[in-house]
Tab-separated table of C-alpha atoms in Angstrom:
chain	number	residue	atom	x	y	z
A	1	MET	CA	-5.762	-28.284	-112.337
A	2	LYS	CA	-2.527	-30.095	-111.989
A	3	ASN	CA	0.681	-30.039	-114.027
A	4	LYS	CA	-0.873	-28.173	-116.221
A	5	ASP	CA	2.533	-27.721	-118.687
A	6	LYS	CA	3.695	-31.474	-117.986
A	7	LYS	CA	4.951	-32.776	-121.066
A	8	LEU	CA	4.904	-36.730	-121.639
A	9	SER	CA	6.030	-38.844	-124.707
A	10	LYS	CA	4.614	-42.219	-124.929
A	11	LYS	CA	7.960	-43.377	-126.693
A	12	ASN	CA	9.265	-43.582	-122.803
A	13	PHE	CA	6.952	-45.980	-122.640
A	14	SER	CA	8.059	-46.680	-118.364
A	15	GLU	CA	8.786	-42.571	-117.571
A	16	TRP	CA	4.991	-41.941	-119.109
A	17	TYR	CA	3.056	-44.525	-117.915
A	18	HIS	CA	3.906	-44.308	-113.989
A	19	GLU	CA	3.469	-39.389	-115.587
A	20	ILE	CA	0.184	-40.533	-116.321
A	21	LEU	CA	-1.197	-42.826	-113.102
A	22	ALA	CA	0.174	-39.864	-111.445
A	23	LEU	CA	-1.503	-37.042	-113.571
A	24	ALA	CA	-4.836	-38.263	-114.097
A	25	ASP	CA	-5.605	-39.871	-110.681
A	26	ILE	CA	-5.478	-43.374	-110.976
A	27	VAL	CA	-3.776	-44.653	-108.286
A	28	ASP	CA	-0.985	-43.452	-105.982
A	29	ASP	CA	2.085	-46.354	-105.598
A	30	ARG	CA	4.699	-44.114	-102.436
A	31	TYR	CA	2.063	-46.155	-99.840
A	32	PRO	CA	4.304	-47.142	-96.687
A	33	VAL	CA	4.041	-51.180	-97.144
A	34	LYS	CA	6.001	-51.686	-101.111
A	35	GLY	CA	3.712	-53.667	-104.168
A	36	MET	CA	0.615	-51.006	-102.612
A	37	LEU	CA	-1.705	-48.902	-104.365
A	38	ILE	CA	-4.290	-46.568	-102.997
A	39	TYR	CA	-7.288	-46.422	-105.918
A	40	LYS	CA	-7.774	-43.031	-106.467
A	41	GLN	CA	-10.964	-41.366	-108.162
A	42	TRP	CA	-10.536	-42.207	-111.960
A	43	GLY	CA	-8.996	-45.410	-111.731
A	44	LEU	CA	-11.113	-46.816	-109.055
A	45	PHE	CA	-14.179	-46.026	-111.300
A	46	ILE	CA	-12.564	-47.955	-114.088
A	47	ILE	CA	-12.462	-50.750	-112.115
A	48	ARG	CA	-15.851	-50.721	-110.663
A	49	GLU	CA	-17.736	-50.478	-114.812
A	50	THR	CA	-14.957	-53.418	-115.100
A	51	GLN	CA	-16.000	-55.552	-112.522
A	52	ARG	CA	-20.065	-54.840	-112.536
A	53	ARG	CA	-19.272	-55.467	-116.601
A	54	LEU	CA	-17.834	-59.039	-115.598
A	55	GLU	CA	-20.616	-60.286	-112.607
A	56	SER	CA	-22.881	-59.422	-114.643
A	57	LEU	CA	-21.863	-61.606	-117.904
A	58	LEU	CA	-21.085	-64.259	-114.971
A	59	GLU	CA	-24.488	-64.069	-113.712
A	60	GLU	CA	-26.363	-64.262	-116.880
A	61	ASN	CA	-24.074	-67.796	-116.454
A	62	GLY	CA	-24.861	-69.012	-113.947
A	63	HIS	CA	-22.679	-67.876	-110.927
A	64	GLN	CA	-23.470	-67.415	-108.285
A	65	LEU	CA	-21.559	-64.090	-106.072
A	66	VAL	CA	-19.617	-64.714	-102.729
A	67	LEU	CA	-17.615	-63.368	-100.491
A	68	PHE	CA	-15.273	-65.849	-98.273
A	69	PRO	CA	-12.867	-64.649	-95.644
A	70	VAL	CA	-9.376	-63.335	-96.696
A	71	VAL	CA	-8.039	-65.111	-94.334
A	72	ILE	CA	-6.839	-69.545	-95.232
A	73	PRO	CA	-6.092	-71.603	-91.994
A	74	GLU	CA	-2.419	-73.447	-92.767
A	75	ASN	CA	-3.563	-77.036	-92.710
A	76	ILE	CA	-6.417	-75.996	-95.811
A	77	LEU	CA	-3.326	-73.831	-97.251
A	78	GLY	CA	-1.519	-76.437	-97.904
A	79	LYS	CA	-3.052	-79.447	-98.624
A	80	GLU	CA	-2.226	-79.824	-101.570
A	81	SER	CA	1.553	-80.263	-102.149
A	82	LYS	CA	1.426	-78.928	-106.147
A	83	HIS	CA	-0.776	-76.139	-104.188
A	84	ILE	CA	1.454	-74.505	-102.312
A	85	ALA	CA	5.331	-75.605	-103.433
A	86	GLY	CA	3.420	-72.510	-105.865
A	87	PHE	CA	2.716	-70.195	-103.457
A	88	GLU	CA	5.068	-70.823	-100.676
A	89	ASN	CA	7.292	-67.731	-100.495
A	90	GLU	CA	5.295	-65.687	-102.028
A	91	VAL	CA	2.258	-66.250	-98.947
A	92	PHE	CA	1.690	-63.807	-96.148
A	93	TRP	CA	1.327	-65.185	-92.373
A	94	VAL	CA	-0.263	-63.335	-90.475
A	95	THR	CA	0.542	-65.608	-86.857
A	96	HIS	CA	-0.215	-63.466	-83.979
A	97	ALA	CA	-3.650	-61.482	-82.122
A	98	GLY	CA	-2.679	-58.998	-80.869
A	99	LYS	CA	0.555	-60.123	-78.007
A	100	ASN	CA	-0.426	-63.792	-78.613
A	101	LYS	CA	0.578	-66.433	-80.965
A	102	LEU	CA	-2.396	-68.687	-82.627
A	103	ASP	CA	-2.732	-72.079	-83.331
A	104	VAL	CA	-2.421	-71.817	-86.798
A	105	LYS	CA	-0.971	-69.824	-88.370
A	106	LEU	CA	-3.614	-67.486	-90.927
A	107	ALA	CA	-2.833	-66.887	-94.634
A	108	LEU	CA	-3.379	-63.831	-96.292
A	109	ARG	CA	-5.780	-65.456	-99.728
A	110	PRO	CA	-2.691	-65.531	-102.704
A	111	THR	CA	-5.792	-67.129	-104.245
A	112	SER	CA	-9.340	-69.143	-102.471
A	113	GLU	CA	-9.392	-72.555	-104.480
A	114	THR	CA	-7.808	-74.611	-101.140
A	115	PRO	CA	-10.992	-72.562	-98.620
A	116	ILE	CA	-13.436	-72.348	-101.301
A	117	TYR	CA	-13.015	-76.060	-102.238
A	118	GLU	CA	-12.970	-76.646	-98.320
A	119	MET	CA	-16.372	-75.514	-98.588
A	120	PHE	CA	-17.470	-77.149	-102.507
A	121	ARG	CA	-17.040	-80.393	-99.694
A	122	LEU	CA	-20.565	-79.563	-97.269
A	123	TRP	CA	-22.013	-77.910	-100.220
A	124	ILE	CA	-21.700	-81.294	-102.996
A	125	ARG	CA	-23.257	-84.188	-102.166
A	126	SER	CA	-25.941	-85.538	-105.630
A	127	HIS	CA	-25.237	-84.640	-109.216
A	128	LYS	CA	-28.553	-82.843	-108.420
A	129	ASP	CA	-25.301	-79.704	-107.374
A	130	LEU	CA	-23.712	-79.854	-110.290
A	131	PRO	CA	-22.580	-77.824	-112.226
A	132	LEU	CA	-21.528	-75.543	-109.085
A	133	LYS	CA	-20.648	-72.551	-110.236
A	134	VAL	CA	-19.399	-69.399	-107.923
A	135	HIS	CA	-17.019	-65.949	-107.895
A	136	GLN	CA	-15.791	-63.407	-105.983
A	137	SER	CA	-14.273	-59.900	-107.176
A	138	CYS	CA	-11.447	-59.449	-104.270
A	139	ALA	CA	-8.323	-58.463	-103.293
A	140	VAL	CA	-5.085	-60.722	-102.263
A	141	TYR	CA	-1.879	-61.123	-101.716
A	142	ARG	CA	1.389	-62.204	-102.254
A	143	TYR	CA	4.852	-60.911	-101.665
A	144	GLU	CA	5.863	-60.667	-105.039
A	145	THR	CA	9.920	-60.460	-105.292
A	146	LYS	CA	10.678	-59.307	-108.180
A	147	HIS	CA	10.803	-55.567	-109.240
A	148	THR	CA	7.775	-54.627	-107.741
A	149	ARG	CA	4.902	-52.209	-111.067
A	150	PRO	CA	2.073	-50.584	-110.092
A	151	LEU	CA	-0.812	-53.099	-111.375
A	152	ILE	CA	1.052	-54.573	-113.131
A	153	ARG	CA	3.605	-56.648	-110.939
A	154	GLY	CA	1.752	-55.934	-107.220
A	155	ARG	CA	1.622	-56.997	-102.850
A	156	GLU	CA	-2.032	-56.667	-103.071
A	157	PHE	CA	-4.224	-57.114	-106.706
A	158	LEU	CA	-7.244	-56.789	-107.861
A	159	TRP	CA	-9.113	-59.558	-109.253
A	160	ASN	CA	-12.206	-61.928	-109.772
A	161	GLU	CA	-11.677	-65.377	-109.333
A	162	GLY	CA	-14.585	-68.267	-110.687
A	163	HIS	CA	-14.335	-72.125	-109.321
A	164	ALA	CA	-17.241	-74.087	-110.719
A	165	ALA	CA	-17.333	-77.953	-110.187
A	166	HIS	CA	-19.105	-80.138	-112.531
A	167	LYS	CA	-19.609	-83.897	-113.040
A	168	ASP	CA	-16.913	-85.335	-115.370
A	169	GLU	CA	-14.151	-83.675	-117.677
A	170	GLU	CA	-17.092	-82.761	-120.567
A	171	ASP	CA	-18.485	-80.128	-118.222
A	172	ALA	CA	-15.536	-78.693	-117.407
A	173	LYS	CA	-14.180	-78.795	-120.774
A	174	LYS	CA	-17.286	-76.610	-121.829
A	175	ASN	CA	-16.998	-74.765	-119.067
A	176	ILE	CA	-13.730	-73.670	-119.868
A	177	ASN	CA	-14.989	-73.137	-123.321
A	178	GLU	CA	-17.992	-71.047	-121.930
A	179	ILE	CA	-15.418	-68.572	-119.717
A	180	LYS	CA	-13.350	-68.477	-122.254
A	181	LYS	CA	-16.204	-66.390	-124.926
A	182	ILE	CA	-17.296	-64.904	-121.371
A	183	TYR	CA	-13.676	-63.189	-120.590
A	184	SER	CA	-12.818	-62.458	-124.641
A	185	LYS	CA	-16.794	-61.120	-124.651
A	186	LEU	CA	-14.687	-58.510	-121.282
A	187	ILE	CA	-11.875	-57.305	-123.287
A	188	GLN	CA	-12.038	-57.892	-126.758
A	189	ASP	CA	-15.603	-55.632	-126.924
A	190	PHE	CA	-16.029	-53.471	-123.484
A	191	LEU	CA	-12.072	-52.978	-122.801
A	192	PHE	CA	-11.698	-53.109	-126.056
A	193	ILE	CA	-8.137	-54.521	-125.970
A	194	PRO	CA	-7.019	-57.673	-128.043
A	195	PHE	CA	-4.930	-60.313	-127.397
A	196	LEU	CA	-4.329	-63.978	-128.502
A	197	ILE	CA	-4.795	-67.105	-125.225
A	198	ASN	CA	-1.709	-68.640	-124.565
A	199	LYS	CA	-2.118	-72.797	-123.588
A	200	ARG	CA	0.618	-72.245	-121.294
A	201	PRO	CA	3.969	-75.223	-121.426
A	202	GLU	CA	3.522	-78.059	-118.850
A	203	TRP	CA	5.956	-76.036	-116.494
A	204	ASP	CA	4.295	-73.401	-116.399
A	205	ARG	CA	1.132	-74.537	-116.374
A	206	PHE	CA	-1.035	-73.114	-112.482
A	207	PRO	CA	-0.256	-74.860	-109.396
A	208	GLY	CA	-2.128	-77.668	-109.362
A	209	ALA	CA	-3.723	-77.859	-113.019
A	210	THR	CA	-3.646	-80.098	-115.677
A	211	GLU	CA	-4.369	-76.950	-117.946
A	212	THR	CA	-3.593	-72.927	-117.627
A	213	TYR	CA	-5.250	-70.406	-120.529
A	214	ALA	CA	-3.509	-67.797	-120.438
A	215	PHE	CA	-5.137	-64.210	-122.017
A	216	ASP	CA	-1.869	-61.829	-123.682
A	217	THR	CA	-1.320	-58.412	-124.469
A	218	ILE	CA	1.082	-56.739	-126.325
A	219	MET	CA	2.180	-53.655	-124.101
A	220	PRO	CA	3.889	-50.828	-126.138
A	221	ASP	CA	7.047	-51.594	-125.198
A	222	GLY	CA	6.545	-55.189	-126.968
A	223	LYS	CA	6.373	-56.857	-123.437
A	224	THR	CA	3.672	-59.120	-123.204
A	225	LEU	CA	1.439	-58.785	-120.085
A	226	GLN	CA	-0.841	-61.320	-119.039
A	227	ILE	CA	-4.349	-60.659	-117.942
A	228	ALA	CA	-6.856	-62.953	-116.868
A	229	THR	CA	-5.928	-66.789	-116.843
A	230	VAL	CA	-8.194	-70.179	-117.027
A	231	HIS	CA	-7.354	-73.179	-115.771
A	232	ASN	CA	-8.412	-76.457	-115.502
A	233	LEU	CA	-7.519	-78.361	-112.688
A	234	GLY	CA	-9.073	-82.092	-112.768
A	235	GLN	CA	-9.441	-83.859	-110.065
A	236	ASN	CA	-7.050	-82.853	-108.390
A	237	PHE	CA	-8.000	-81.079	-106.482
A	238	SER	CA	-10.835	-82.597	-105.223
A	239	LYS	CA	-9.154	-85.486	-105.016
A	240	VAL	CA	-7.608	-84.341	-102.402
A	241	PHE	CA	-10.179	-82.242	-100.447
A	242	ASP	CA	-12.616	-84.891	-100.840
A	243	ILE	CA	-15.346	-83.599	-103.141
A	244	ASN	CA	-18.119	-86.132	-104.498
A	245	PHE	CA	-20.854	-87.063	-105.309
A	246	GLU	CA	-23.725	-89.428	-106.322
A	247	ASP	CA	-24.382	-89.802	-109.268
A	248	GLU	CA	-27.167	-90.895	-110.856
A	249	THR	CA	-27.077	-94.700	-109.972
A	250	GLY	CA	-25.691	-94.166	-107.086
A	251	GLU	CA	-22.469	-94.664	-107.644
A	252	LYS	CA	-19.921	-92.519	-105.693
A	253	ARG	CA	-17.379	-89.697	-107.902
A	254	PHE	CA	-14.863	-87.266	-106.941
A	255	VAL	CA	-16.335	-84.342	-109.442
A	256	HIS	CA	-13.564	-81.590	-111.898
A	257	GLN	CA	-12.995	-78.426	-111.127
A	258	THR	CA	-12.086	-75.460	-113.276
A	259	SER	CA	-10.761	-72.380	-112.747
A	260	TYR	CA	-10.419	-68.290	-113.257
A	261	GLY	CA	-9.341	-65.107	-113.442
A	262	PRO	CA	-9.047	-61.985	-114.764
A	263	SER	CA	-6.374	-59.166	-112.365
A	264	PHE	CA	-8.715	-55.762	-112.579
A	265	GLY	CA	-5.387	-54.070	-111.664
A	266	ARG	CA	-3.774	-55.050	-115.270
A	267	LEU	CA	-6.768	-54.487	-117.447
A	268	LEU	CA	-6.506	-51.434	-116.316
A	269	ALA	CA	-3.025	-50.885	-116.200
A	270	ALA	CA	-2.688	-52.656	-120.730
A	271	LEU	CA	-6.277	-50.207	-120.876
A	272	ILE	CA	-4.120	-47.422	-120.479
A	273	ALA	CA	-0.695	-48.286	-122.379
A	274	ILE	CA	-3.036	-49.712	-125.318
A	275	HIS	CA	-4.750	-46.456	-126.078
A	276	GLY	CA	-3.125	-43.611	-123.780
A	277	ASP	CA	-0.770	-41.546	-126.188
A	278	ASP	CA	1.299	-38.602	-125.290
A	279	LEU	CA	-1.289	-36.268	-124.445
A	280	GLY	CA	-2.336	-38.854	-121.726
A	281	LEU	CA	-5.121	-41.498	-121.514
A	282	ILE	CA	-8.165	-42.429	-124.267
A	283	LEU	CA	-11.376	-43.707	-122.379
A	284	PRO	CA	-13.972	-45.126	-124.223
A	285	PRO	CA	-16.994	-43.617	-123.350
A	286	LYS	CA	-18.555	-46.780	-121.035
A	287	LEU	CA	-15.744	-46.707	-118.468
A	288	ALA	CA	-15.446	-42.750	-118.697
A	289	PRO	CA	-15.935	-41.211	-114.994
A	290	ILE	CA	-16.745	-38.207	-116.794
A	291	GLN	CA	-17.398	-38.910	-121.618
A	292	VAL	CA	-18.780	-35.024	-121.770
A	293	VAL	CA	-17.193	-32.181	-120.469
A	294	ILE	CA	-18.540	-29.097	-121.059
A	295	VAL	CA	-16.565	-25.784	-121.570
A	296	PRO	CA	-17.805	-22.242	-122.138
A	297	ILE	CA	-15.489	-19.149	-124.179
A	298	PHE	CA	-16.414	-16.687	-123.850
A	299	TYR	CA	-14.230	-13.646	-125.344
A	300	LYS	CA	-16.073	-10.838	-123.750
A	301	ASP	CA	-18.336	-10.374	-120.413
A	302	SER	CA	-21.232	-8.885	-122.216
A	303	ASP	CA	-21.599	-12.560	-123.839
A	304	LYS	CA	-21.061	-14.339	-120.277
A	305	ASP	CA	-24.327	-15.097	-118.803
A	306	LYS	CA	-26.788	-16.628	-122.218
A	307	ILE	CA	-23.197	-18.623	-122.436
A	308	LEU	CA	-23.656	-19.752	-119.107
A	309	ASP	CA	-27.134	-20.702	-119.242
A	310	TYR	CA	-26.281	-22.875	-123.077
A	311	ALA	CA	-24.159	-24.680	-121.545
A	312	LYS	CA	-25.762	-25.277	-118.426
A	313	LYS	CA	-29.289	-26.558	-120.458
A	314	ILE	CA	-26.517	-28.938	-122.521
A	315	GLU	CA	-25.194	-29.754	-119.440
A	316	ALA	CA	-28.715	-30.939	-118.175
A	317	LYS	CA	-29.957	-32.511	-121.159
A	318	LEU	CA	-26.841	-34.049	-121.475
A	319	LYS	CA	-27.840	-35.944	-117.891
A	320	GLU	CA	-31.415	-36.352	-119.373
A	321	MET	CA	-29.757	-38.680	-121.696
A	322	ASN	CA	-27.749	-40.544	-118.611
A	323	LEU	CA	-24.577	-39.923	-119.553
A	324	ARG	CA	-21.388	-38.496	-116.800
A	325	VAL	CA	-21.497	-34.511	-117.648
A	326	TYR	CA	-18.506	-32.473	-115.694
A	327	LEU	CA	-19.532	-28.589	-116.756
A	328	ASP	CA	-15.806	-26.245	-116.395
A	329	LEU	CA	-16.499	-23.612	-115.187
A	330	SER	CA	-12.610	-23.111	-113.420
A	331	ASP	CA	-10.824	-20.106	-114.506
A	332	GLU	CA	-8.788	-21.879	-115.893
A	333	ARG	CA	-8.224	-20.643	-119.943
A	334	PRO	CA	-9.978	-22.428	-122.162
A	335	GLY	CA	-6.498	-24.407	-123.283
A	336	ALA	CA	-5.776	-25.259	-119.649
A	337	LYS	CA	-8.544	-27.252	-119.823
A	338	PHE	CA	-7.963	-28.679	-122.907
A	339	TYR	CA	-5.302	-30.137	-122.308
A	340	TYR	CA	-6.561	-31.387	-118.635
A	341	TRP	CA	-9.817	-32.844	-119.774
A	342	GLU	CA	-7.629	-34.379	-122.580
A	343	MET	CA	-4.179	-35.558	-120.200
A	344	LYS	CA	-7.804	-37.191	-118.552
A	345	GLY	CA	-9.344	-39.316	-121.318
A	346	VAL	CA	-12.478	-38.297	-121.442
A	347	PRO	CA	-13.825	-39.348	-124.743
A	348	LEU	CA	-15.814	-35.802	-126.041
A	349	ARG	CA	-14.899	-32.261	-125.185
A	350	ILE	CA	-17.774	-29.190	-125.472
A	351	GLU	CA	-16.703	-26.597	-126.977
A	352	ILE	CA	-19.675	-23.317	-126.232
A	353	GLY	CA	-18.652	-19.605	-127.536
A	354	PRO	CA	-20.968	-17.022	-128.512
A	355	ARG	CA	-21.460	-18.245	-132.437
A	356	ASP	CA	-22.940	-21.484	-131.124
A	357	LEU	CA	-24.856	-19.821	-129.093
A	358	ALA	CA	-25.807	-17.481	-131.834
A	359	ASN	CA	-26.471	-20.756	-133.965
A	360	GLU	CA	-28.048	-23.073	-131.154
A	361	GLU	CA	-24.926	-25.330	-132.525
A	362	ILE	CA	-22.383	-26.820	-130.028
A	363	THR	CA	-18.721	-27.777	-131.188
A	364	ILE	CA	-17.562	-31.171	-129.999
A	365	ALA	CA	-14.372	-32.219	-129.638
A	366	ARG	CA	-13.408	-35.830	-130.242
A	367	ARG	CA	-10.261	-37.177	-127.497
A	368	ASP	CA	-9.714	-40.084	-130.189
A	369	THR	CA	-9.749	-38.645	-133.203
A	370	LYS	CA	-8.955	-34.979	-131.964
A	371	GLU	CA	-11.591	-33.904	-135.138
A	372	LYS	CA	-14.525	-30.908	-134.345
A	373	ILE	CA	-17.943	-31.314	-134.715
A	374	SER	CA	-20.551	-29.326	-135.182
A	375	ILE	CA	-24.375	-30.202	-134.520
A	376	LYS	CA	-27.529	-28.520	-133.534
A	377	PHE	CA	-28.643	-28.899	-130.240
A	378	SER	CA	-31.874	-30.352	-131.382
A	379	ALA	CA	-29.551	-33.430	-132.811
A	380	LEU	CA	-28.011	-33.758	-129.404
A	381	GLU	CA	-28.407	-37.386	-129.540
A	382	LYS	CA	-26.112	-37.677	-132.103
A	383	ILE	CA	-23.404	-38.327	-129.312
A	384	PHE	CA	-24.627	-41.694	-129.107
A	385	ASP	CA	-23.001	-42.132	-132.323
A	386	ILE	CA	-20.267	-40.613	-132.140
A	387	PHE	CA	-18.642	-42.966	-129.388
A	388	SER	CA	-20.450	-45.876	-130.916
A	389	ASP	CA	-17.236	-45.151	-133.834
A	390	PHE	CA	-15.112	-43.347	-131.003
A	391	GLU	CA	-15.056	-47.418	-130.394
A	392	ARG	CA	-14.753	-48.760	-133.271
A	393	ASN	CA	-12.034	-46.784	-133.835
A	394	ILE	CA	-10.161	-47.377	-131.032
A	395	LYS	CA	-10.481	-51.397	-131.175
A	396	GLU	CA	-9.477	-50.811	-135.810
A	397	LYS	CA	-6.075	-48.778	-134.087
A	398	ALA	CA	-5.174	-50.926	-130.753
A	399	LYS	CA	-6.076	-54.648	-133.387
A	400	LYS	CA	-3.645	-53.395	-135.772
A	401	GLU	CA	-1.475	-51.970	-133.519
A	402	PHE	CA	-1.284	-55.324	-131.567
A	403	GLN	CA	-0.946	-57.398	-135.250
A	404	SER	CA	1.892	-55.774	-135.970
A	405	LYS	CA	3.694	-57.089	-133.154
A	406	VAL	CA	3.302	-60.599	-134.286
A	407	PHE	CA	6.284	-62.312	-135.951
A	408	GLU	CA	7.165	-65.597	-138.356
A	409	ALA	CA	10.208	-66.571	-137.219
A	410	ASN	CA	10.669	-69.215	-138.031
A	411	ASP	CA	15.404	-69.267	-137.641
A	412	LEU	CA	17.302	-68.627	-134.322
A	413	GLU	CA	18.236	-65.222	-135.945
A	414	THR	CA	15.176	-64.169	-136.351
A	415	LEU	CA	13.934	-65.273	-132.887
A	416	LYS	CA	16.469	-63.193	-131.197
A	417	GLU	CA	15.589	-60.003	-133.383
A	418	LYS	CA	12.105	-60.265	-132.191
A	419	ALA	CA	12.844	-60.709	-128.722
A	420	GLY	CA	11.430	-58.118	-125.890
A	421	SER	CA	9.325	-56.619	-129.397
A	422	GLY	CA	6.052	-58.775	-129.201
A	423	ILE	CA	4.873	-61.942	-129.976
A	424	CYS	CA	6.380	-64.146	-131.432
A	425	ILE	CA	5.177	-67.627	-133.309
A	426	SER	CA	7.742	-70.352	-133.602
A	427	GLY	CA	8.606	-73.567	-133.040
A	428	TRP	CA	9.817	-76.181	-131.150
A	429	CYS	CA	10.503	-79.924	-131.496
A	430	GLY	CA	10.198	-80.955	-127.653
A	431	ASN	CA	13.365	-81.675	-126.702
A	432	GLU	CA	14.395	-80.540	-123.435
A	433	ASP	CA	17.676	-78.704	-124.246
A	434	CYS	CA	16.435	-76.783	-127.269
A	435	LYS	CA	13.721	-75.192	-124.383
A	436	VAL	CA	16.719	-73.883	-122.847
A	437	LYS	CA	18.163	-72.492	-125.703
A	438	ILE	CA	15.135	-70.184	-126.192
A	439	GLU	CA	14.674	-69.518	-122.821
A	440	GLU	CA	17.518	-68.397	-122.647
A	441	PHE	CA	17.074	-64.199	-124.731
A	442	THR	CA	12.346	-64.528	-124.171
A	443	SER	CA	9.806	-66.933	-122.461
A	444	ILE	CA	7.006	-69.532	-123.517
A	445	LEU	CA	4.193	-67.812	-123.898
A	446	GLY	CA	2.010	-70.929	-125.863
A	447	VAL	CA	2.090	-74.379	-126.564
A	448	GLU	CA	-0.554	-75.650	-129.812
A	449	GLU	CA	0.223	-78.681	-130.466
A	450	GLY	CA	-2.436	-78.806	-132.980
A	451	LYS	CA	-0.287	-76.964	-135.538
A	452	GLU	CA	3.465	-78.752	-137.090
A	453	LYS	CA	5.929	-76.244	-136.341
A	454	LYS	CA	9.948	-76.761	-137.238
A	455	CYS	CA	12.099	-76.237	-133.955
A	456	VAL	CA	13.894	-72.814	-135.172
A	457	ILE	CA	17.122	-74.837	-132.512
A	458	CYS	CA	17.236	-78.257	-134.242
A	459	GLY	CA	15.177	-78.400	-137.254
A	460	LYS	CA	14.113	-80.893	-136.332
A	461	LYS	CA	9.751	-81.924	-136.421
A	462	GLY	CA	8.415	-79.638	-133.623
A	463	ILE	CA	4.861	-78.095	-133.242
A	464	GLU	CA	4.051	-73.812	-133.684
A	465	ILE	CA	5.160	-72.236	-129.636
A	466	ARG	CA	4.372	-68.867	-129.082
A	467	THR	CA	7.192	-66.796	-127.303
A	468	GLY	CA	7.537	-62.943	-125.791
A	469	LYS	CA	9.261	-61.231	-122.455
A	470	PRO	CA	5.889	-60.748	-120.109
A	471	TYR	CA	6.126	-58.450	-117.106
């Protein structure tokens, strides 16, 4: 067990975050290419469980699983001018095969709209082919020039991206609402991460989109983190890529399109940051690589064999219950084992001592509340009730913390004071000069066109905006 004496403090969030990524075997950022990570066992397990859950939800919704090549020919990537303009400074290019220069440069995918829509053009012929909804989980590559931060901002990151073609705008908007519900279910009810869905202002939309909706959460330091986005692409890409279909009357029409995706790395970063404490990770039971750890405690050698047998009996029963369980038989002292597994975020620890053996009981320590509970061996099924309460507790705690960082800012002084402390709900008249003044110290994350609010700068009639300082 490494670094068992390392003291953590979440008050210094940046240091805490980097320490816990290393100590808990989440990722290793020492790979000799900046912004590219090695995903280790603990982190990759959580990502894969999140991926499985998301893919299941998408496929229940009619999405087909696909996997496209990692390289995109330059002429295809550049077909939609607004789109390539948004990515051209971040693209990694493959220019040679061995010593031979390629005739056409190949981009490592920064996102997959263009190659997928090149194929949609071939796959879609009739209204009977619509809607066509596909998704893939993959790595994407962007030459990030800002300060890189593990899982939050990097040059290679893991995500799921969905792409859909629709017969009309109504069906596209229906899909956007369905995807919002799917992502909400994943983020809120599986990861227990609170968020706001913000409609991005025109200047901050995804390149080529007519609308962008972003799921923003708030990190412990008050900065916002975008964890998923949903885009209405209108017919911008279908007209460029000539994706058309024959409708019921025989008329040729261009499809409407949507694209969307969450970042698995950012979801993991938010999970770690929002639920963790000074002791380390706190993992929801469904996502924990180990859900229950068993720590036998011996006070004298004469008890050892009997306690070990009892611990193994408990381990076997828990495995029968399809739980991920680990019996810690290492030579470390019990206190060191407790510290280590708390740091790793294991939801429940079972302590087995002479008294537990004599009474056929088990002592359960909860990672979230640090409460200890004694139950009979015959009542082990109660663990599922404890898991449910564990999830309810961390969800409520995260929600309460999130709500404490959402502020009303009806004047410039309050907006400045709260900038960087969370999300501010304020007002903007739509004037460019007022926007520039607002964004001198914060960023406009969302615009709520249907809600009136006085401009925080000039006091004129305006719309509600949401502001914050994003990573």
